[in-house]
Amino acid sequence: MRILNTLFNIVAVAYALTLTLVVTGLVAESAIFTRVRSEADILLLYKTFAGVGAFLLLVKVVLSTLYSGNLRYENHIAQLKVNDLKVELYERRQEFRNNNFKTPATEERLQAAAV
């Protein structure tokens, strides 16, 4: 998901750069797009730019939502693992404390009761 998001960001920057060059007039439309010869073609080109821009914006919103959801899910899974490790550590500490506080006489009584 991260690679897809990064790739889309590169495409969006390239699109924005191309659009900026064409709209500001630094590059003529016919220099990039060879089929643009008349005013109607230029108008169609700008409408196409608007449509592609709207589509890219929609894709960006969807990708950002999916990427954010994926990050939240990974964070949730990591938090569950941390909680499991905390429980295991607590249980080991309790077991150590219980074994450490037993006296030899208490251990002998426990072993005799078990037999």
Short mmCIF file of C-alpha atoms in Angstrom, two decimals:
data_model
loop_
_atom_site.label_atom_id
_atom_site.label_comp_id
_atom_site.label_asym_id
_atom_site.label_seq_id
_atom_site.Cartn_x
_atom_site.Cartn_y
_atom_site.Cartn_z
CA MET A 1 0.00 0.00 0.00
CA ARG A 2 2.88 2.30 0.79
CA ILE A 3 4.45 1.76 -2.63
CA LEU A 4 1.14 2.38 -4.36
CA ASN A 5 0.63 5.61 -2.41
CA THR A 6 4.16 6.79 -3.26
CA LEU A 7 3.74 5.90 -6.92
CA PHE A 8 0.46 7.78 -7.09
CA ASN A 9 2.06 10.83 -5.47
CA ILE A 10 4.72 10.83 -8.19
CA VAL A 11 2.03 10.64 -10.89
CA ALA A 12 0.09 13.47 -9.25
CA VAL A 13 3.17 15.70 -9.10
CA ALA A 14 3.96 15.00 -12.77
CA TYR A 15 0.36 15.83 -13.69
CA ALA A 16 0.42 19.05 -11.66
CA LEU A 17 3.72 20.08 -13.25
CA THR A 18 2.41 19.42 -16.77
CA LEU A 19 -0.81 21.27 -16.06
CA THR A 20 1.08 24.23 -14.61
CA LEU A 21 3.35 24.48 -17.64
CA VAL A 22 0.43 24.35 -20.07
CA VAL A 23 -1.88 26.73 -18.19
CA THR A 24 0.79 29.37 -17.57
CA GLY A 25 1.76 29.33 -21.23
CA LEU A 26 5.40 28.46 -20.65
CA VAL A 27 4.92 25.49 -22.95
CA ALA A 28 2.55 25.57 -25.90
CA GLU A 29 -0.18 22.96 -25.99
CA SER A 30 0.91 21.82 -29.43
CA ALA A 31 4.47 21.19 -28.17
CA ILE A 32 3.30 18.45 -25.79
CA PHE A 33 0.12 17.28 -27.50
CA THR A 34 0.59 17.02 -31.25
CA ARG A 35 -3.11 16.70 -32.10
CA VAL A 36 -3.98 20.14 -30.68
CA ARG A 37 -4.34 22.50 -33.63
CA SER A 38 -7.52 24.54 -33.19
CA GLU A 39 -9.28 26.43 -30.40
CA ALA A 40 -11.81 23.60 -30.06
CA ASP A 41 -8.97 21.14 -29.52
CA ILE A 42 -7.47 23.40 -26.86
CA LEU A 43 -10.85 23.66 -25.11
CA LEU A 44 -11.20 19.89 -25.25
CA LEU A 45 -7.67 19.57 -23.84
CA TYR A 46 -8.53 21.78 -20.86
CA LYS A 47 -11.75 19.84 -20.24
CA THR A 48 -9.69 16.65 -20.34
CA PHE A 49 -7.24 18.17 -17.86
CA ALA A 50 -10.15 19.01 -15.56
CA GLY A 51 -11.58 15.50 -15.84
CA VAL A 52 -8.24 13.84 -15.21
CA GLY A 53 -7.63 16.17 -12.27
CA ALA A 54 -11.00 15.28 -10.74
CA PHE A 55 -10.27 11.58 -11.23
CA LEU A 56 -6.81 11.93 -9.65
CA LEU A 57 -8.32 13.78 -6.69
CA LEU A 58 -10.89 11.02 -6.20
CA VAL A 59 -8.21 8.32 -6.40
CA LYS A 60 -6.04 10.28 -3.95
CA VAL A 61 -8.88 10.46 -1.42
CA VAL A 62 -9.57 6.73 -1.73
CA LEU A 63 -5.88 5.79 -1.51
CA SER A 64 -5.34 8.06 1.48
CA THR A 65 -8.31 6.52 3.25
CA LEU A 66 -7.12 2.98 2.55
CA TYR A 67 -3.54 3.82 3.54
CA SER A 68 -4.70 5.46 6.76
CA GLY A 69 -6.93 2.49 7.56
CA ASN A 70 -4.06 0.10 6.91
CA LEU A 71 -1.78 2.07 9.24
CA ARG A 72 -4.44 2.09 11.96
CA TYR A 73 -4.88 -1.68 11.56
CA GLU A 74 -1.13 -2.31 11.79
CA ASN A 75 -0.98 -0.07 14.87
CA HIS A 76 -3.85 -2.02 16.44
CA ILE A 77 -2.14 -5.36 15.78
CA ALA A 78 1.12 -4.04 17.23
CA GLN A 79 -0.73 -2.79 20.31
CA LEU A 80 -2.30 -6.24 20.78
CA LYS A 81 1.15 -7.84 20.61
CA VAL A 82 2.48 -5.35 23.17
CA ASN A 83 -0.43 -6.13 25.48
CA ASP A 84 0.20 -9.89 25.14
CA LEU A 85 3.86 -9.38 25.98
CA LYS A 86 2.92 -7.28 29.01
CA VAL A 87 0.61 -10.03 30.24
CA GLU A 88 3.33 -12.64 29.76
CA LEU A 89 5.86 -10.48 31.60
CA TYR A 90 3.42 -9.90 34.47
CA GLU A 91 2.74 -13.64 34.76
CA ARG A 92 6.46 -14.44 34.79
CA ARG A 93 7.10 -11.84 37.48
CA GLN A 94 4.28 -13.20 39.59
CA GLU A 95 5.59 -16.74 39.17
CA PHE A 96 9.10 -15.61 40.11
CA ARG A 97 7.82 -13.77 43.18
CA ASN A 98 5.75 -16.74 44.28
CA ASN A 99 8.69 -19.14 43.88
CA ASN A 100 11.13 -16.74 45.48
CA PHE A 101 9.09 -16.23 48.65
CA LYS A 102 8.65 -19.96 49.32
CA THR A 103 10.82 -21.35 52.06
CA PRO A 104 12.39 -24.81 51.81
CA ALA A 105 9.95 -26.10 54.44
CA THR A 106 7.00 -24.86 52.40
CA GLU A 107 8.35 -26.56 49.28
CA GLU A 108 8.76 -29.85 51.17
CA ARG A 109 5.14 -29.65 52.35
CA LEU A 110 3.96 -28.98 48.78
CA GLN A 111 5.94 -31.93 47.44
CA ALA A 112 4.66 -34.23 50.17
CA ALA A 113 1.07 -33.15 49.49
CA ALA A 114 1.52 -33.81 45.79
CA VAL A 115 2.71 -37.37 46.41
#
